[in-house]
XYZ file of C-alpha atoms in Angstrom:
541
model
C 38.930 -41.392 27.729
C 38.256 -44.983 26.650
C 36.292 -46.049 23.591
C 33.125 -46.786 25.563
C 33.105 -43.288 27.053
C 33.746 -41.709 23.651
C 30.974 -43.790 22.105
C 28.615 -42.771 24.901
C 29.413 -39.070 24.454
C 28.886 -39.299 20.687
C 25.507 -40.971 21.132
C 24.561 -38.369 23.709
C 25.526 -35.587 21.318
C 23.693 -37.250 18.438
C 20.540 -37.511 20.520
C 20.816 -33.969 21.896
C 19.104 -32.496 18.820
C 17.741 -33.489 15.433
C 20.750 -32.504 13.363
C 19.092 -33.450 10.077
C 16.205 -31.125 10.882
C 18.621 -28.361 11.876
C 20.536 -28.696 8.612
C 17.262 -28.657 6.702
C 16.123 -25.464 8.457
C 19.415 -23.703 7.807
C 19.326 -24.577 4.106
C 15.603 -24.203 3.460
C 15.423 -20.764 5.077
C 18.292 -19.508 2.936
C 17.282 -16.728 0.565
C 18.468 -18.564 -2.576
C 15.775 -20.681 -4.212
C 18.348 -23.156 -5.484
C 19.489 -23.738 -1.893
C 15.890 -24.287 -0.780
C 15.388 -26.886 -3.501
C 18.682 -28.556 -2.531
C 17.458 -28.677 1.079
C 14.284 -30.492 -0.014
C 16.236 -32.982 -2.112
C 18.729 -33.752 0.665
C 16.143 -34.162 3.413
C 14.089 -36.540 1.276
C 17.186 -38.584 0.508
C 17.905 -38.776 4.241
C 14.247 -39.278 5.228
C 12.528 -40.847 2.231
C 8.804 -40.622 2.844
C 5.892 -39.388 0.727
C 2.994 -40.488 2.939
C 1.483 -37.049 3.375
C -1.707 -38.291 5.002
C -4.136 -35.783 3.484
C -7.756 -36.525 4.367
C -10.856 -34.470 4.972
C -11.213 -35.398 8.645
C -8.198 -35.165 10.975
C -5.799 -34.614 8.108
C -2.153 -35.164 8.959
C -1.187 -31.982 7.079
C -3.209 -28.801 6.423
C -5.635 -29.279 3.528
C -5.220 -25.591 2.724
C -2.240 -26.332 0.479
C -4.224 -28.727 -1.712
C -7.127 -26.272 -1.805
C -5.104 -23.338 -3.208
C -3.490 -25.591 -5.820
C -6.952 -26.800 -6.819
C -8.283 -23.230 -7.064
C -5.280 -22.191 -9.173
C -5.880 -25.063 -11.615
C -9.623 -24.306 -11.750
C -8.985 -20.632 -12.528
C -6.516 -21.583 -15.251
C -9.221 -23.676 -16.905
C -12.006 -21.119 -16.422
C -10.016 -18.231 -17.846
C -8.256 -20.408 -20.463
C -4.925 -18.931 -19.388
C -3.029 -22.025 -20.499
C -3.062 -20.733 -24.100
C -0.468 -18.129 -23.068
C 3.052 -19.612 -22.813
C 4.170 -16.651 -20.702
C 1.431 -17.341 -18.194
C 2.158 -21.065 -18.242
C 5.618 -20.329 -16.836
C 4.165 -18.095 -14.120
C 1.532 -20.730 -13.304
C 4.055 -23.563 -12.983
C 6.340 -21.392 -10.855
C 3.475 -20.466 -8.522
C 2.326 -24.074 -8.183
C 5.926 -25.077 -7.447
C 5.990 -22.718 -4.456
C 2.900 -24.393 -2.981
C 4.332 -27.879 -3.639
C 7.538 -26.889 -1.843
C 5.421 -25.759 1.114
C 3.827 -29.216 1.250
C 7.151 -31.021 0.961
C 8.648 -28.853 3.699
C 5.865 -29.214 6.270
C 5.775 -32.982 5.643
C 9.437 -33.312 6.618
C 8.955 -31.066 9.638
C 5.998 -33.193 10.702
C 8.082 -36.371 10.317
C 10.825 -34.913 12.513
C 8.307 -33.911 15.164
C 6.771 -37.396 15.111
C 10.132 -39.198 15.388
C 11.941 -37.079 17.989
C 11.463 -36.357 21.654
C 10.209 -32.900 22.591
C 13.516 -32.276 24.378
C 15.526 -32.944 21.213
C 13.183 -30.737 19.196
C 13.484 -27.865 21.656
C 17.261 -28.220 21.587
C 17.186 -28.079 17.790
C 15.164 -24.867 17.883
C 17.490 -23.362 20.504
C 20.573 -24.118 18.399
C 18.954 -22.529 15.352
C 18.173 -19.310 17.224
C 21.666 -19.234 18.725
C 23.247 -19.627 15.272
C 20.985 -16.960 13.834
C 21.873 -14.517 16.608
C 25.580 -15.265 16.144
C 25.403 -14.574 12.393
C 23.441 -11.375 13.069
C 26.218 -10.300 15.438
C 28.824 -11.069 12.786
C 26.837 -8.983 10.291
C 27.114 -6.046 12.684
C 30.818 -6.591 13.364
C 31.546 -6.674 9.636
C 29.858 -3.301 9.222
C 31.769 -1.847 12.179
C 35.049 -3.127 10.735
C 34.215 -1.558 7.375
C 33.303 1.933 8.630
C 35.517 2.015 11.756
C 32.616 3.282 13.835
C 31.045 1.503 16.796
C 27.523 2.660 16.027
C 26.715 2.318 12.307
C 23.123 3.392 13.011
C 24.469 6.965 13.327
C 27.018 6.701 10.510
C 26.139 8.983 7.580
C 29.050 8.317 5.240
C 28.954 6.436 1.926
C 25.668 8.127 0.913
C 24.158 6.924 4.186
C 24.706 3.336 3.111
C 24.139 2.294 6.708
C 22.726 4.938 9.096
C 19.007 4.156 9.629
C 19.269 1.457 6.967
C 21.847 -0.526 8.954
C 19.186 -3.081 9.860
C 18.848 -3.973 6.178
C 22.328 -5.513 6.397
C 21.577 -7.571 9.540
C 20.239 -10.575 7.647
C 21.056 -13.390 10.033
C 21.348 -17.033 9.131
C 18.921 -16.837 6.200
C 20.764 -14.032 4.341
C 17.267 -12.926 3.355
C 15.816 -9.421 3.697
C 16.133 -8.059 7.218
C 12.404 -8.296 7.924
C 12.747 -12.088 7.719
C 15.427 -11.952 10.390
C 13.288 -9.585 12.460
C 10.265 -11.903 12.307
C 12.361 -14.947 13.225
C 13.777 -13.197 16.272
C 10.351 -11.930 17.300
C 9.163 -15.549 17.236
C 12.173 -16.399 19.387
C 11.281 -13.707 21.931
C 7.770 -15.157 22.330
C 8.945 -18.775 22.332
C 11.691 -18.332 24.929
C 9.550 -16.031 27.091
C 6.875 -18.718 27.481
C 9.520 -21.414 27.931
C 11.220 -19.267 30.602
C 14.625 -19.112 28.957
C 15.514 -15.522 29.841
C 18.988 -15.492 28.285
C 17.849 -16.641 24.840
C 14.824 -14.368 24.994
C 17.019 -11.308 25.512
C 19.487 -12.465 22.850
C 16.639 -12.741 20.344
C 15.387 -9.317 21.425
C 18.770 -7.733 20.739
C 18.995 -9.453 17.341
C 15.467 -8.249 16.546
C 16.368 -4.641 17.349
C 19.516 -4.835 15.219
C 17.338 -5.786 12.224
C 15.573 -2.443 12.602
C 12.021 -3.353 11.553
C 9.604 -0.874 13.136
C 6.512 -2.750 11.972
C 7.684 -6.047 13.481
C 8.720 -4.258 16.689
C 5.265 -2.715 16.943
C 3.462 -6.020 16.404
C 5.665 -7.799 18.925
C 5.036 -5.027 21.445
C 1.306 -5.606 21.061
C 1.688 -9.353 21.688
C 3.962 -8.765 24.702
C 1.496 -6.232 26.118
C -1.324 -8.782 25.927
C 0.848 -11.433 27.557
C 1.825 -8.957 30.281
C -1.822 -8.188 31.055
C -3.430 -11.598 30.756
C -1.014 -14.530 30.766
C 2.346 -14.129 32.473
C 4.076 -14.746 35.779
C 5.935 -12.082 37.754
C 9.244 -13.164 36.226
C 7.793 -13.077 32.742
C 6.359 -9.609 33.365
C 9.829 -8.471 34.388
C 11.336 -9.917 31.221
C 8.677 -8.237 29.095
C 9.478 -4.937 30.799
C 13.181 -5.458 30.084
C 12.394 -6.066 26.396
C 10.445 -2.813 26.235
C 13.343 -0.988 27.923
C 15.747 -2.509 25.382
C 13.529 -1.229 22.593
C 13.306 2.262 24.078
C 17.071 2.501 24.639
C 17.732 1.356 21.090
C 15.309 3.868 19.578
C 16.575 6.770 21.709
C 20.310 6.186 21.976
C 21.403 3.718 19.295
C 19.175 4.643 16.353
C 17.244 7.849 17.102
C 17.101 8.703 13.410
C 15.132 5.507 12.826
C 12.284 6.714 15.030
C 12.478 10.157 13.406
C 12.300 8.538 9.977
C 9.182 6.593 10.998
C 7.548 9.751 12.332
C 8.416 11.675 9.170
C 7.096 8.899 6.945
C 3.864 8.856 8.947
C 3.514 12.632 8.651
C 4.186 12.550 4.915
C 1.474 9.965 4.457
C -1.195 11.453 6.703
C -0.296 15.148 6.898
C 1.387 15.847 3.600
C 2.192 19.420 2.622
C 3.639 20.598 -0.661
C 5.077 23.707 0.939
C 8.158 24.146 3.093
C 7.940 24.994 6.751
C 8.257 28.721 7.340
C 9.826 29.992 10.524
C 8.595 33.371 11.780
C 9.139 35.660 14.734
C 6.605 35.986 17.544
C 7.045 39.741 17.593
C 5.056 40.846 14.536
C 3.130 43.991 13.804
C 0.393 44.055 11.137
C 1.725 45.657 7.988
C -1.012 48.308 7.861
C -0.064 49.528 11.313
C 3.594 49.656 10.374
C 2.901 51.582 7.163
C 0.861 54.197 9.049
C 3.950 55.222 10.972
C 6.033 57.613 8.916
C 9.731 56.844 9.166
C 11.969 59.554 10.506
C 15.231 57.600 10.327
C 16.967 54.617 8.724
C 16.430 52.665 11.909
C 12.685 53.086 11.643
C 12.817 52.037 7.975
C 14.579 48.838 8.986
C 11.906 48.194 11.605
C 9.102 48.585 9.071
C 10.871 46.243 6.657
C 11.292 43.749 9.472
C 7.580 43.974 10.353
C 6.643 43.607 6.693
C 8.642 40.414 6.233
C 7.237 38.967 9.453
C 3.669 39.782 8.437
C 4.007 38.287 4.973
C 5.544 35.153 6.455
C 2.722 34.833 8.954
C 0.058 35.234 6.248
C 1.774 32.629 4.057
C 2.002 30.200 6.962
C -1.702 30.534 7.754
C -2.712 30.246 4.096
C -0.699 27.103 3.510
C -1.691 25.556 6.846
C 1.809 24.533 7.785
C 3.405 24.272 11.181
C 4.792 27.538 12.485
C 7.765 27.511 14.811
C 8.340 30.596 16.917
C 11.759 31.944 17.717
C 11.972 35.360 19.415
C 13.581 38.163 17.454
C 15.299 36.063 14.854
C 14.766 33.912 11.784
C 16.081 30.360 11.945
C 17.269 28.414 8.918
C 15.804 24.895 9.123
C 18.255 21.966 9.177
C 18.721 19.894 6.011
C 16.280 17.076 5.357
C 18.357 13.944 5.853
C 15.708 11.923 4.047
C 16.118 13.930 0.851
C 17.904 12.566 -2.211
C 21.319 14.298 -1.793
C 21.755 12.821 1.679
C 20.221 9.416 1.118
C 20.235 8.041 -2.365
C 23.026 5.609 -3.226
C 23.823 4.897 -6.906
C 22.102 1.500 -6.893
C 18.936 2.998 -5.396
C 18.957 5.764 -8.002
C 19.353 3.193 -10.785
C 16.372 1.194 -9.518
C 14.233 4.317 -9.331
C 15.153 5.196 -12.905
C 14.010 1.759 -14.044
C 10.656 2.242 -12.290
C 10.216 5.771 -13.637
C 10.961 4.586 -17.155
C 8.379 1.818 -16.796
C 5.823 4.368 -15.569
C 6.536 6.615 -18.571
C 6.022 3.741 -21.033
C 2.819 2.461 -19.359
C 1.372 5.734 -18.068
C -2.091 5.156 -19.578
C -2.542 2.031 -17.413
C -1.210 3.501 -14.174
C -3.831 5.783 -12.634
C -1.858 6.470 -9.444
C 1.826 6.541 -10.364
C 1.386 8.230 -13.761
C -0.813 10.982 -12.308
C 1.827 11.810 -9.724
C -0.755 12.549 -7.043
C 0.373 11.736 -3.544
C -2.251 9.692 -1.654
C -2.775 10.686 1.951
C -3.162 7.079 3.116
C -0.584 4.251 3.179
C -0.152 1.927 0.230
C -1.281 -1.019 2.371
C -4.698 0.551 2.852
C -4.966 1.517 -0.820
C -4.113 -2.093 -1.707
C -6.904 -3.347 0.551
C -9.365 -0.925 -1.058
C -8.258 -2.043 -4.508
C -8.593 -5.743 -3.642
C -12.103 -5.418 -2.230
C -13.136 -3.020 -4.988
C -11.862 -5.382 -7.693
C -13.869 -8.322 -6.345
C -17.016 -6.200 -6.023
C -16.601 -5.021 -9.623
C -16.021 -8.594 -10.834
C -18.532 -10.763 -8.923
C -17.717 -13.713 -11.193
C -14.186 -13.696 -9.723
C -15.251 -13.157 -6.133
C -15.379 -16.862 -5.250
C -12.084 -18.106 -6.722
C -10.198 -14.885 -7.470
C -8.365 -13.568 -10.512
C -5.968 -16.492 -10.897
C -2.472 -17.310 -9.726
C -0.002 -14.520 -10.544
C -2.693 -12.228 -11.940
C -3.411 -9.820 -9.097
C -1.065 -9.813 -6.092
C 1.751 -12.256 -5.365
C 5.494 -12.643 -5.283
C 5.508 -14.445 -8.614
C 3.447 -11.618 -10.161
C 6.101 -9.095 -9.131
C 8.962 -11.356 -10.178
C 7.504 -11.970 -13.655
C 7.689 -8.218 -14.431
C 11.482 -8.517 -14.691
C 11.782 -5.108 -13.000
C 14.201 -6.495 -10.434
C 11.694 -7.533 -7.778
C 12.693 -10.768 -6.024
C 15.560 -11.429 -8.425
C 15.800 -11.632 -12.200
C 13.361 -13.180 -14.655
C 13.595 -14.341 -18.260
C 13.081 -11.185 -20.336
C 11.397 -12.947 -23.250
C 8.802 -14.486 -20.902
C 7.827 -11.311 -19.015
C 4.204 -11.537 -17.920
C 2.156 -8.678 -16.429
C -1.573 -9.151 -16.115
C -3.610 -5.983 -16.683
C -5.350 -6.361 -13.305
C -2.014 -6.540 -11.504
C -0.615 -3.627 -13.531
C -3.471 -1.239 -12.785
C -3.772 -2.146 -9.112
C -0.999 -3.393 -6.825
C 1.892 -2.864 -9.234
C 0.696 0.708 -9.712
C 0.808 1.262 -5.945
C 4.322 -0.097 -5.671
C 5.563 1.936 -8.615
C 4.113 5.129 -7.210
C 5.639 4.913 -3.752
C 8.943 3.225 -4.557
C 9.773 5.418 -7.527
C 9.359 8.441 -5.270
C 11.494 9.954 -2.554
C 13.197 7.598 -0.066
C 10.905 8.670 2.760
C 8.047 6.845 1.032
C 9.950 3.539 0.730
C 8.192 2.098 3.745
C 6.636 -1.288 4.346
C 3.429 0.654 5.057
C 3.353 1.530 1.368
C 4.144 -1.957 0.104
C 1.046 -3.805 -1.219
C 2.497 -7.227 -0.354
C 0.263 -9.284 1.940
C -0.839 -12.886 2.329
C -4.437 -11.714 2.775
C -4.434 -9.635 -0.421
C -2.865 -12.525 -2.301
C -5.487 -15.003 -1.114
C -8.427 -12.670 -1.766
C -7.152 -11.343 -5.079
C -5.891 -14.572 -6.648
C -7.908 -17.292 -4.844
C -11.038 -15.374 -3.885
C -13.307 -15.701 -0.882
C -12.968 -19.489 -1.028
C -9.189 -19.165 -0.773
C -9.376 -16.886 2.272
C -11.996 -19.059 3.980
C -9.896 -22.125 3.151
C -6.959 -20.491 4.893
C -9.041 -19.826 8.010
C -10.671 -23.275 8.114
C -8.049 -25.630 6.714
C -4.868 -23.876 7.864
C -5.462 -21.638 10.858
C -7.962 -24.004 12.482
C -5.630 -26.955 11.812
C -3.428 -25.516 14.585
C -5.971 -23.492 16.546
C -8.222 -26.483 17.240
C -5.612 -27.407 19.892
C -5.978 -23.976 21.539
C -6.656 -25.472 24.974
C -3.294 -27.309 24.808
C -1.091 -24.588 23.349
C 1.198 -22.346 25.400
C 3.521 -20.297 23.190
C 1.506 -21.440 20.164
C -1.357 -19.007 20.821
C 0.695 -15.773 20.957
C 2.773 -17.011 18.002
C -0.397 -17.516 15.952
C -1.593 -14.038 16.923
C 1.730 -12.538 15.898
C 1.774 -14.450 12.609
C -1.720 -13.221 11.723
C -0.298 -9.708 12.080
C 2.808 -10.228 9.964
C 0.672 -11.740 7.203
C -0.131 -8.110 6.342
C 3.545 -7.465 5.567
C 4.666 -9.987 2.947
C 3.802 -12.961 0.743
C 5.156 -15.319 3.384
C 4.017 -18.597 1.843
C 5.877 -17.820 -1.383
C 8.829 -16.565 0.663
C 9.463 -20.189 1.767
C 11.082 -19.177 5.038
C 9.054 -17.981 8.012
C 6.088 -20.305 7.476
C 8.000 -23.572 7.825
C 9.573 -22.362 11.065
C 6.220 -21.266 12.463
C 4.793 -24.665 11.568
C 7.658 -26.349 13.416
C 7.048 -24.311 16.573
C 3.317 -25.022 16.514
C 3.692 -28.751 15.815
C 6.223 -29.101 18.643
C 3.901 -27.244 21.016
C 1.014 -29.566 20.100
C 3.179 -32.660 20.588
C 4.474 -31.334 23.890
C 0.936 -30.763 25.134
C -0.236 -34.212 24.006
C 2.773 -35.814 25.739
C 1.926 -34.079 29.018
C -1.682 -35.302 28.791
C -0.538 -38.892 28.208
C 1.990 -38.874 31.063
C -0.508 -37.414 33.507
């Protein structure tokens, strides 16, 4: 190979993808905040540009980010929160998250403007391939540790893995597994529309390994709509294969995961404080049995048998529990694998003790968790009721909300110093009364309880609740007009962008994604590339 050939190959490799953008994505999506900040610093040193291009008409970047910062500042002035040094730290931290969002999307936009669509697609492909590879390594590490091929059925080490194996499949971001699940779900949609079957199936496998039932369900809904209304025969076949993959995983690889979901659902919607009682089908009313005078020990045993069966049947009907029938014999139910002795690891127990201690100290301000009553509806729905109810009770706050960090957000949870989202300075702990008596109360109730209640369905985290609670109706409308419509106005040009937007609107119920500084920037990249790709096709035709 001569120097000219080597130089040509190097230039070809350099132009194959945007390597600066890839490095930025890998670093910025990392779970550590310090790594995210380092990613911003490095990308701005490599691509120094602060021409954001904000303007009211045809803004280069979504005006939504400026709007929420403006609302946060306005609320701080209205409520005179700046007199509290503890709140000042929360306020500055929250504003910093929004500023990082702006800095990130600006660099993504620059990369999209400067590169060809082919190079951008290659960059995205490499990212998904790396993420899938790291997810596979996560699984292999677990297998090497426990010496079992299927950790999803492994019940040793206090069920460290078992149905929680997906929590350890964190992928390239090393973030919580739901982040990995969402990324791979985006990959399934993206590669399905782009007709890259191999990468679509790889992302599907990585998604299943992450074990997020809520993300699986939302993706299934999107795939079903694509199957019915916007897919070719080949794409329909690939969608069917994805559904088969999901079914095989739930039945053969991790059956306990589906059982856990069903049990959690039943505990939420059909809770019973009484154990299931198993009775025989062959029962005789006790009055009839007593009328027969015994003439032998055998007959005495029969009457005793009838008596026990009758009492059991009466108790089952009174308590309205499920009755399982087994002929001629009583059956001892199997142990509850979701109960504390089979599930709780020492670190989980320690966290629960911290929450229970907090509840005991603040019981007068915690109407749900201190009372110990078990709501029959998921925490997500209770959180929605609380958010709407709070705004109706405080009409003055309906327009702009309760203020940054005061009602429902990642920074609100972090500032409690209870171990949510990392540590916090103890002497600057800040817990607003509205947050304490509403969404924090919900979290404390469910996540200080038995493991079966530790479900994302019971987690009050949500982008929508954050916007409504802390930025009011104006904040939510600003999101719809100045963020969602920023992308959706190109709906007639978008291909994979439309189902991705639909999916993202669903996952916004699951977490504070803007403050998470991970999924959002990747979604923005996919949408901006799709818009550029569509515009390029229009120009060339």
